[in-house]
C-alpha cells in the first residue's frame, strides 16, 4: 500500500522525539517498530544493548521499507548513554507500581512531546524489552511514565504495537483532519434546487404510474420519500444517475403498456 | 506483561463491534490482530476466505493468549455473508479514491461506533488483505470508510497494526483517564506547611555552614531554591527523605569540623 519511491523525510534531531528501545529481544520487533515509527512520523531510533546484537538482517526484513530509520539507528551500551543528550524523557510502562511519578496517557504524552519539541527540547520515548518492560532503574530515569488506556484484562502489548500507538498519537496530535467528511470526488453535495428538481421528476412518474393514487396517503408517502433522499447528503452526480434510473424505469413501464397494478 | 489467568470477558454480540478480516493472507497477522483486539476490548472476529484456510495453528501462536477470540472466530465465504446481520459497516481504507463516501478518522470512527452500539446497532469494521487492502466492491458495502491520519509518505500499515489503532481508539473513546496524573503511591503531595518546614530546616543548615553568608545574594538564592522545590509537586514522603539528606550532610560536615570553604 506504500507508494513507490516515497520515503520518509528525516527531520533534524530534536524536531521529533527519539525512540529508545531498551534491551530489545527480537530483531523482528525492532524492524516492525521502525515501520510503525515511519507510519507516525518518528525517525530517530536508538537501541540499548539489543539481546542478539546489532545490526541484524531480520530487522530490515520486518521494516517493510523503513530502512532509513534502521540504517541511522545508533547502538548504546546503556540507557544513560542513550539519553545523555536528551532533555525530556518519557518511559512507557503498562503498570507503574510503587513509584511516585507523573503518569500520562498516550494522548497526554503526545501533547506534552509536541509542547516540549516546540520549545526546542530534545525528547526521548523509552520502550522496554518484550518480556517484562522497563525495569525500576530505567523508570527512575524518566521525567514521566506513559500508560496506555487499554483493556486491563489483556494489556500485554507487542513491542511494535506499543510503538505504533505512540507514533499514531504523535502524528494525530498535530493532525487537523475532521472526524467525518463526505468525500465527493469530482462532484459535490446537491443543492436543494437540484434535489427538488429530481423529486419533481420522480413524483410526476409516480403519479403517472398510479403509485401515489391514494390521495389520503399521498402527502405522507411523499414526505417519507423526501426524508430518505435528504438523509444521506446526495450528490449532484448521484442525482443525475437517479434521474436516469427513474426515466429508464418509466420507459420500461410504457413499453410494457399500463402497469399490472392498474391493469 | 499479561497477568496470569486473566482472560478477556466476552460481551454479548452487538455490544462491541465485529472485526471482519477480508481475505487475510497470513495466519500470523490473524493471530496478531486477535491480540490487538483483546488489547482494545474487541472480541468478535469474522474471517472472509482466508488465503491459507482456517483454522491455522500459527494464528494461535501469534495471539499471545487471545485464544478465545480465535476459538470463537467464524469463517465466511463472502463479505456479504459475513456482514449479513450487521447494521453499520465501516471499511478501513488508507486511500479512498474515486468514491463518493463519508470518510472518518480512526477517532471519528470510534466515536460513531460507540454511538451506534449504544443505539443497539450491530456494527462491523472491515480490514482488507495485507497486500492491497479492501477492493472497490468491498468498499461499496460500507456505510463509511475509515482513513487513519498517518504519515502520507509512509502509510503502509501492517494488518495487525491497523487493527491495533482501531482497537486502541475504540477503548480510548470510552476511557476517562486524565492525560496527566501524579501517581503518589502510598504518600501524597506535600502541603505548603510541610514544604516550608523543610525549607526552614534546609536554610538553617545552609546558614550554619555559611553557604548563604553573602547577605546581598541571600534573598535571590533562597528564592531560587524555593522555586526548585515547588516546581515538581514534591510529596510528603520525599520531603522526609530530603530532611534526612540535609541532616545527614550536616552531621558529616560537623564530624569533619568546619567546612573547607570557611577554613
XYZ file of C-alpha atoms in Angstrom:
526
model
C 0.000 0.000 0.000
C 3.074 2.215 0.151
C 3.673 4.479 -2.785
C 6.694 3.518 -4.808
C 9.697 5.702 -4.208
C 8.129 7.515 -1.300
C 10.496 7.568 1.636
C 10.199 9.282 4.964
C 11.772 12.696 5.126
C 14.036 12.818 8.121
C 13.733 15.985 10.182
C 16.703 17.321 12.129
C 17.234 15.729 15.556
C 15.222 17.491 18.228
C 12.231 18.217 16.000
C 10.721 14.791 16.599
C 11.077 12.566 19.650
C 13.760 9.888 19.709
C 12.524 6.325 20.190
C 14.773 4.352 22.542
C 14.312 0.575 22.559
C 15.842 -0.644 25.806
C 17.324 -4.166 25.636
C 15.006 -5.316 22.811
C 14.972 -9.088 22.371
C 13.725 -9.764 18.841
C 15.077 -8.245 15.647
C 11.645 -8.700 14.051
C 10.217 -6.349 16.634
C 12.957 -3.773 16.081
C 12.098 -3.759 12.382
C 8.359 -3.647 12.987
C 8.915 -0.802 15.458
C 10.827 1.132 12.786
C 7.929 0.623 10.375
C 5.465 1.890 12.994
C 7.735 4.906 13.627
C 7.680 5.757 9.918
C 3.873 5.439 9.911
C 3.636 8.036 12.637
C 6.407 10.378 11.501
C 9.088 9.368 14.014
C 12.549 8.859 12.610
C 15.257 8.728 15.289
C 15.899 5.295 16.748
C 18.388 4.396 19.478
C 18.996 0.841 20.632
C 20.255 -0.005 24.102
C 22.003 -3.390 24.254
C 19.813 -5.452 21.902
C 19.882 -9.047 23.140
C 21.093 -10.549 19.874
C 23.486 -7.750 18.847
C 23.207 -5.197 16.069
C 22.760 -4.925 13.113
C 20.513 -7.902 12.400
C 19.155 -8.535 8.888
C 15.783 -9.731 10.204
C 15.087 -6.195 11.393
C 15.373 -4.843 7.860
C 13.137 -7.646 6.563
C 10.450 -6.710 9.075
C 10.662 -2.971 8.441
C 8.789 -3.095 5.115
C 10.823 -0.281 3.676
C 11.541 1.835 6.754
C 15.204 1.120 6.073
C 16.436 4.652 6.612
C 15.366 4.527 10.225
C 17.273 1.301 10.821
C 20.285 2.484 8.815
C 20.536 5.570 11.014
C 19.783 3.810 14.315
C 22.521 4.146 16.908
C 23.706 1.463 19.328
C 24.268 2.234 23.008
C 25.705 0.205 25.868
C 23.447 1.736 28.497
C 20.245 3.737 28.829
C 22.194 6.583 30.440
C 24.397 6.780 27.360
C 21.395 6.656 25.030
C 19.609 9.581 26.683
C 22.689 11.621 27.683
C 21.814 14.499 25.300
C 18.061 14.399 25.933
C 16.103 16.958 27.921
C 12.725 15.276 28.303
C 12.400 11.538 28.785
C 9.129 9.591 28.891
C 9.069 5.901 29.751
C 6.272 3.588 28.649
C 5.086 1.315 31.425
C 1.847 -0.695 31.434
C 1.679 -0.921 35.245
C 3.642 1.718 37.131
C 3.709 0.470 40.712
C 5.302 1.627 43.929
C 6.618 4.753 42.246
C 5.938 8.418 42.826
C 5.806 9.804 39.339
C 3.636 11.608 36.836
C 1.698 9.139 34.681
C 0.441 10.206 31.280
C -1.982 8.632 28.831
C -0.584 8.053 25.351
C -2.573 11.067 24.163
C -1.361 13.175 27.050
C 2.212 12.114 26.324
C 1.893 13.053 22.664
C 0.595 16.502 23.606
C 3.464 17.041 26.051
C 6.013 15.862 23.478
C 4.582 18.345 20.970
C 4.886 21.138 23.525
C 8.402 20.148 24.544
C 9.724 19.795 21.000
C 8.130 23.134 20.089
C 10.153 24.621 22.953
C 13.307 23.124 21.451
C 13.737 20.322 23.982
C 15.216 17.063 22.749
C 12.789 14.332 23.802
C 13.107 10.586 24.176
C 10.449 7.887 24.422
C 11.593 4.692 26.144
C 10.222 1.218 25.407
C 11.321 -1.764 27.469
C 12.137 -5.340 26.495
C 9.359 -7.597 25.208
C 9.183 -9.925 28.184
C 8.920 -7.585 31.147
C 9.110 -3.967 30.030
C 11.298 -1.292 31.566
C 12.863 -2.071 34.927
C 12.577 0.134 38.008
C 16.068 1.550 37.375
C 15.014 2.539 33.845
C 11.763 4.100 35.030
C 13.641 6.236 37.577
C 15.373 7.928 34.646
C 12.125 9.161 33.094
C 10.513 12.551 33.745
C 7.141 10.865 33.465
C 5.684 7.470 32.619
C 3.196 6.667 29.886
C 0.436 4.132 30.473
C -1.932 3.469 27.582
C -5.605 3.174 28.410
C -6.259 -0.426 27.287
C -8.225 -3.457 28.400
C -6.826 -4.199 31.879
C -7.757 -7.863 31.463
C -5.425 -8.141 28.457
C -2.801 -5.423 28.426
C 0.107 -7.448 27.040
C 1.154 -5.298 24.122
C 3.581 -6.393 21.425
C 6.614 -4.054 21.352
C 5.907 -2.832 17.831
C 2.241 -2.333 18.735
C 3.311 -0.199 21.690
C 5.470 1.908 19.368
C 2.576 2.091 16.888
C 0.175 3.547 19.439
C 2.617 6.297 20.458
C 3.622 7.002 16.843
C -0.054 7.222 15.895
C -0.774 9.571 18.794
C 2.285 11.678 17.911
C 1.052 12.118 14.351
C -2.560 12.641 15.355
C -1.620 15.291 17.907
C -0.702 17.602 15.020
C -3.426 16.469 12.660
C -6.481 18.564 11.899
C -8.495 16.120 9.783
C -12.189 16.489 10.642
C -13.605 13.304 12.220
C -16.071 12.916 9.331
C -16.080 14.366 5.845
C -18.094 13.451 2.794
C -15.589 12.730 0.054
C -17.350 13.760 -3.144
C -14.552 13.047 -5.626
C -15.336 15.140 -8.758
C -18.851 16.089 -7.747
C -20.391 17.937 -4.818
C -23.350 17.707 -2.489
C -26.516 18.587 -4.408
C -28.311 21.872 -3.816
C -31.893 21.866 -2.617
C -32.993 23.109 -6.048
C -31.329 20.102 -7.724
C -32.917 17.793 -5.195
C -36.386 19.331 -5.687
C -35.957 19.072 -9.436
C -35.336 15.336 -9.038
C -38.226 14.963 -6.561
C -40.472 16.646 -9.136
C -39.359 14.187 -11.810
C -39.833 11.200 -9.502
C -43.257 12.294 -8.242
C -44.509 13.013 -11.770
C -43.605 9.498 -12.834
C -45.054 8.002 -9.654
C -48.271 9.933 -10.278
C -48.293 8.760 -13.885
C -47.959 5.107 -12.918
C -50.542 5.386 -10.158
C -48.208 4.641 -7.223
C -49.485 7.765 -5.433
C -53.138 7.401 -6.425
C -54.364 7.182 -2.796
C -54.952 10.888 -2.152
C -55.201 10.445 1.639
C -51.863 8.674 1.864
C -50.102 10.721 -0.814
C -48.681 13.550 1.407
C -47.193 11.099 3.929
C -45.661 8.931 1.215
C -44.116 11.977 -0.455
C -42.698 13.146 2.883
C -41.203 9.695 3.523
C -39.508 9.733 0.133
C -38.234 13.262 0.702
C -36.812 12.249 4.104
C -34.936 9.332 2.545
C -33.479 11.424 -0.264
C -32.334 14.177 2.105
C -30.819 11.911 4.783
C -27.589 10.967 3.066
C -26.205 14.144 1.507
C -26.960 13.072 -2.046
C -24.510 14.458 -4.588
C -25.194 16.163 -7.865
C -23.718 13.180 -9.739
C -25.893 10.715 -7.852
C -28.997 12.788 -8.701
C -28.128 12.573 -12.387
C -27.878 8.795 -12.031
C -31.217 8.722 -10.202
C -32.858 10.852 -12.929
C -31.660 8.214 -15.381
C -32.961 5.377 -13.221
C -36.420 6.966 -12.996
C -36.561 7.776 -16.692
C -35.445 4.293 -17.694
C -37.897 2.531 -15.372
C -40.704 4.737 -16.698
C -39.804 3.960 -20.298
C -39.822 0.246 -19.427
C -43.309 0.615 -17.995
C -44.557 2.491 -21.037
C -43.067 -0.124 -23.376
C -44.969 -2.784 -21.457
C -48.139 -0.703 -21.540
C -50.065 0.139 -18.394
C -48.614 -1.312 -15.184
C -50.106 -4.545 -13.858
C -51.236 -2.895 -10.640
C -53.613 -0.796 -12.677
C -54.376 -3.473 -15.286
C 3.289 -8.411 30.785
C -0.124 -10.110 30.867
C -1.447 -11.191 34.220
C -1.657 -14.934 34.614
C -5.139 -16.328 34.318
C -6.621 -13.069 33.101
C -8.752 -13.640 30.032
C -10.906 -11.245 28.061
C -14.523 -11.203 29.102
C -16.634 -11.621 26.023
C -19.610 -9.277 25.866
C -22.758 -10.330 24.020
C -22.692 -9.764 20.245
C -23.792 -6.273 19.346
C -22.253 -4.584 22.356
C -18.847 -4.311 20.703
C -18.059 -4.006 17.004
C -17.276 -7.127 14.995
C -13.870 -7.177 13.295
C -14.063 -8.648 9.793
C -10.764 -9.602 8.172
C -11.442 -9.805 4.459
C -9.291 -12.356 2.598
C -6.386 -12.175 5.081
C -3.188 -13.718 3.750
C -1.036 -14.569 6.771
C -2.102 -16.594 9.803
C 0.468 -14.684 11.888
C -1.414 -11.499 11.160
C -4.767 -13.057 12.055
C -3.321 -14.041 15.422
C -1.670 -10.673 15.994
C -4.935 -8.969 15.042
C -6.755 -11.057 17.664
C -4.195 -9.981 20.266
C -4.685 -6.325 19.304
C -8.463 -6.798 19.511
C -8.120 -8.144 23.063
C -5.923 -5.169 23.969
C -8.641 -2.787 22.909
C -11.663 -4.713 24.188
C -12.902 -6.102 20.865
C -13.888 -9.759 20.869
C -15.897 -10.763 17.797
C -13.838 -11.870 14.809
C -15.121 -12.954 11.413
C -12.866 -14.206 8.645
C -13.759 -13.950 4.967
C -11.963 -16.528 2.814
C -8.514 -16.564 4.465
C -5.964 -17.357 1.759
C -4.470 -20.368 3.526
C -7.679 -21.763 5.021
C -8.864 -21.904 8.593
C -8.047 -22.791 11.363
C -4.268 -22.362 11.216
C -2.098 -23.110 14.267
C 0.232 -20.174 13.542
C -2.603 -17.778 14.338
C -2.889 -19.151 17.868
C 0.891 -18.937 18.313
C 0.834 -15.252 17.339
C -2.159 -14.381 19.513
C -0.182 -14.416 22.789
C -3.122 -15.721 24.755
C -6.036 -14.139 22.907
C -7.149 -17.687 22.135
C -10.812 -17.180 22.959
C -11.143 -14.701 20.144
C -9.656 -17.134 17.631
C -11.625 -20.074 19.060
C -14.851 -18.152 18.531
C -13.948 -16.665 15.136
C -16.339 -17.584 12.339
C -15.442 -18.399 8.753
C -17.341 -16.906 5.829
C -17.226 -17.494 2.092
C -18.031 -13.893 1.176
C -18.104 -10.430 2.689
C -21.860 -10.243 2.077
C -22.314 -13.381 4.177
C -20.035 -12.056 6.927
C -21.951 -8.787 7.344
C -25.460 -10.088 6.579
C -26.690 -9.468 10.159
C -24.852 -6.134 10.608
C -26.491 -2.710 10.619
C -23.475 -0.408 10.451
C -20.401 -1.269 8.434
C -17.164 0.739 8.353
C -14.361 -0.153 5.950
C -10.745 0.785 6.609
C -9.042 2.219 3.553
C -5.770 4.139 3.522
C -6.540 5.928 0.247
C -10.188 6.148 -0.706
C -10.181 7.274 -4.330
C -12.824 7.888 -6.938
C -15.588 7.180 -4.457
C -18.369 9.339 -3.110
C -18.483 8.327 0.511
C -18.163 9.583 4.060
C -14.573 9.278 5.287
C -13.870 9.115 9.010
C -10.701 9.395 11.014
C -9.984 6.449 13.322
C -11.087 8.593 16.250
C -14.220 9.715 14.445
C -14.987 6.092 13.580
C -14.577 5.011 17.203
C -16.982 7.732 18.335
C -19.565 6.721 15.711
C -19.200 3.045 16.655
C -19.798 3.939 20.315
C -22.920 5.878 19.333
C -24.196 3.141 17.060
C -23.620 0.302 19.546
C -25.275 2.388 22.261
C -28.302 2.591 19.953
C -28.267 -1.186 19.673
C -26.927 -1.389 16.138
C -24.698 -4.334 15.293
C -21.523 -2.866 13.831
C -18.724 -4.299 11.713
C -15.242 -2.998 10.996
C -13.695 -4.283 7.756
C -9.966 -4.758 7.177
C -8.656 -5.782 3.771
C -5.909 -8.178 2.740
C -2.302 -7.304 3.567
C -1.151 -6.633 0.029
C -3.707 -4.235 -1.328
C -6.449 -3.613 1.215
C -10.157 -3.709 0.522
C -11.262 -3.727 -3.113
C -13.750 -1.284 -4.628
C -16.528 -3.906 -4.407
C -15.822 -4.315 -0.676
C -15.743 -0.561 -0.082
C -19.126 -0.145 -1.785
C -20.622 -2.301 1.009
C -19.500 0.078 3.783
C -21.615 2.906 5.194
C -18.439 4.926 5.607
C -14.696 4.487 5.174
C -12.022 4.958 7.817
C -8.712 6.578 6.922
C -6.186 6.929 9.711
C -4.279 10.197 9.881
C -0.716 8.924 9.366
C 2.456 9.946 7.582
C 1.396 10.143 3.904
C 4.981 9.400 2.852
C 4.832 6.027 4.635
C 1.283 4.846 5.154
C 1.834 1.116 4.617
C 0.348 -0.293 7.789
C 0.713 -3.891 8.894
C -2.720 -5.557 9.184
C -2.393 -6.173 12.925
C -1.172 -2.583 13.402
C -4.254 -1.341 11.581
C -6.440 -3.409 13.901
C -4.422 -2.122 16.878
C -5.090 1.522 16.064
C -8.845 0.995 15.784
C -8.950 -1.233 18.893
C -6.987 1.415 20.793
C -9.320 4.166 19.627
C -12.364 2.027 20.470
C -11.121 1.553 24.033
C -9.973 5.148 24.420
C -13.297 6.517 23.209
C -14.871 5.266 26.461
C -11.899 5.994 28.703
C -11.821 8.894 31.124
C -8.222 8.683 32.359
C -6.859 12.222 32.814
C -3.978 12.953 30.414
C -1.604 13.512 33.349
C -1.805 12.458 36.960
C 0.833 12.382 39.659
C 0.879 8.840 40.985
C 1.851 9.183 44.633
C 1.662 5.517 45.673
C 1.247 5.470 49.494
C 2.051 9.152 50.032
C 0.539 12.428 48.834
C 1.627 15.811 47.543
C 3.119 17.799 50.432
C 1.263 20.753 51.933
C 2.825 24.196 51.889
C 3.361 23.959 55.643
C 5.368 20.742 55.217
C 7.351 22.336 52.437
C 8.071 25.487 54.474
C 9.088 23.302 57.405
C 11.665 21.623 55.181
C 12.804 24.939 53.698
C 13.347 26.218 57.247
C 15.471 23.146 58.062
C 17.490 23.486 54.870
C 18.070 27.242 55.226
C 19.118 26.875 58.879
C 21.762 24.353 57.900
C 22.856 26.432 54.916
C 23.168 29.454 57.204
C 25.113 27.346 59.702
C 27.609 26.168 57.089
C 27.988 29.647 55.622
C 26.562 28.839 52.162
C 24.206 31.843 52.437
C 26.689 34.218 54.074
C 26.503 36.798 51.238
C 23.662 38.962 52.592
C 23.116 40.734 49.264
C 22.718 37.482 47.336
C 20.889 35.589 50.071
C 17.258 36.522 49.147
C 17.745 35.585 45.485
C 19.422 32.284 46.355
C 16.607 31.399 48.749
C 14.022 32.243 46.106
C 15.805 30.035 43.548
C 15.807 27.112 45.983
C 12.132 27.660 46.804
C 11.278 27.730 43.073
C 13.077 24.445 42.555
C 11.388 22.721 45.479
C 7.920 23.925 44.473
C 8.200 23.114 40.778
C 7.753 19.352 40.869
C 4.890 18.654 43.290
C 7.145 17.229 45.971
C 5.439 14.574 48.108
C 5.342 14.246 51.870
C 7.479 11.092 51.653
C 10.084 12.822 49.500
C 10.267 15.726 51.988
C 11.031 13.246 54.773
C 13.850 11.801 52.665
C 15.139 15.311 51.970
C 15.042 16.175 55.688
C 17.215 13.103 56.227
C 19.585 14.097 53.420
C 20.063 17.578 54.897
C 20.505 16.270 58.444
C 22.983 13.610 57.348
C 25.052 16.014 55.214
C 25.127 18.453 58.152
C 26.278 15.773 60.579
C 29.033 14.782 58.115
C 30.160 18.405 57.968
C 30.193 18.666 61.739
C 32.166 15.410 62.025
C 34.762 16.848 59.668
C 34.821 20.171 61.546
C 34.272 23.492 59.796
C 33.721 23.231 56.026
C 36.721 23.879 53.772
C 35.095 26.892 52.155
C 35.275 28.625 55.504
C 38.605 27.102 56.689
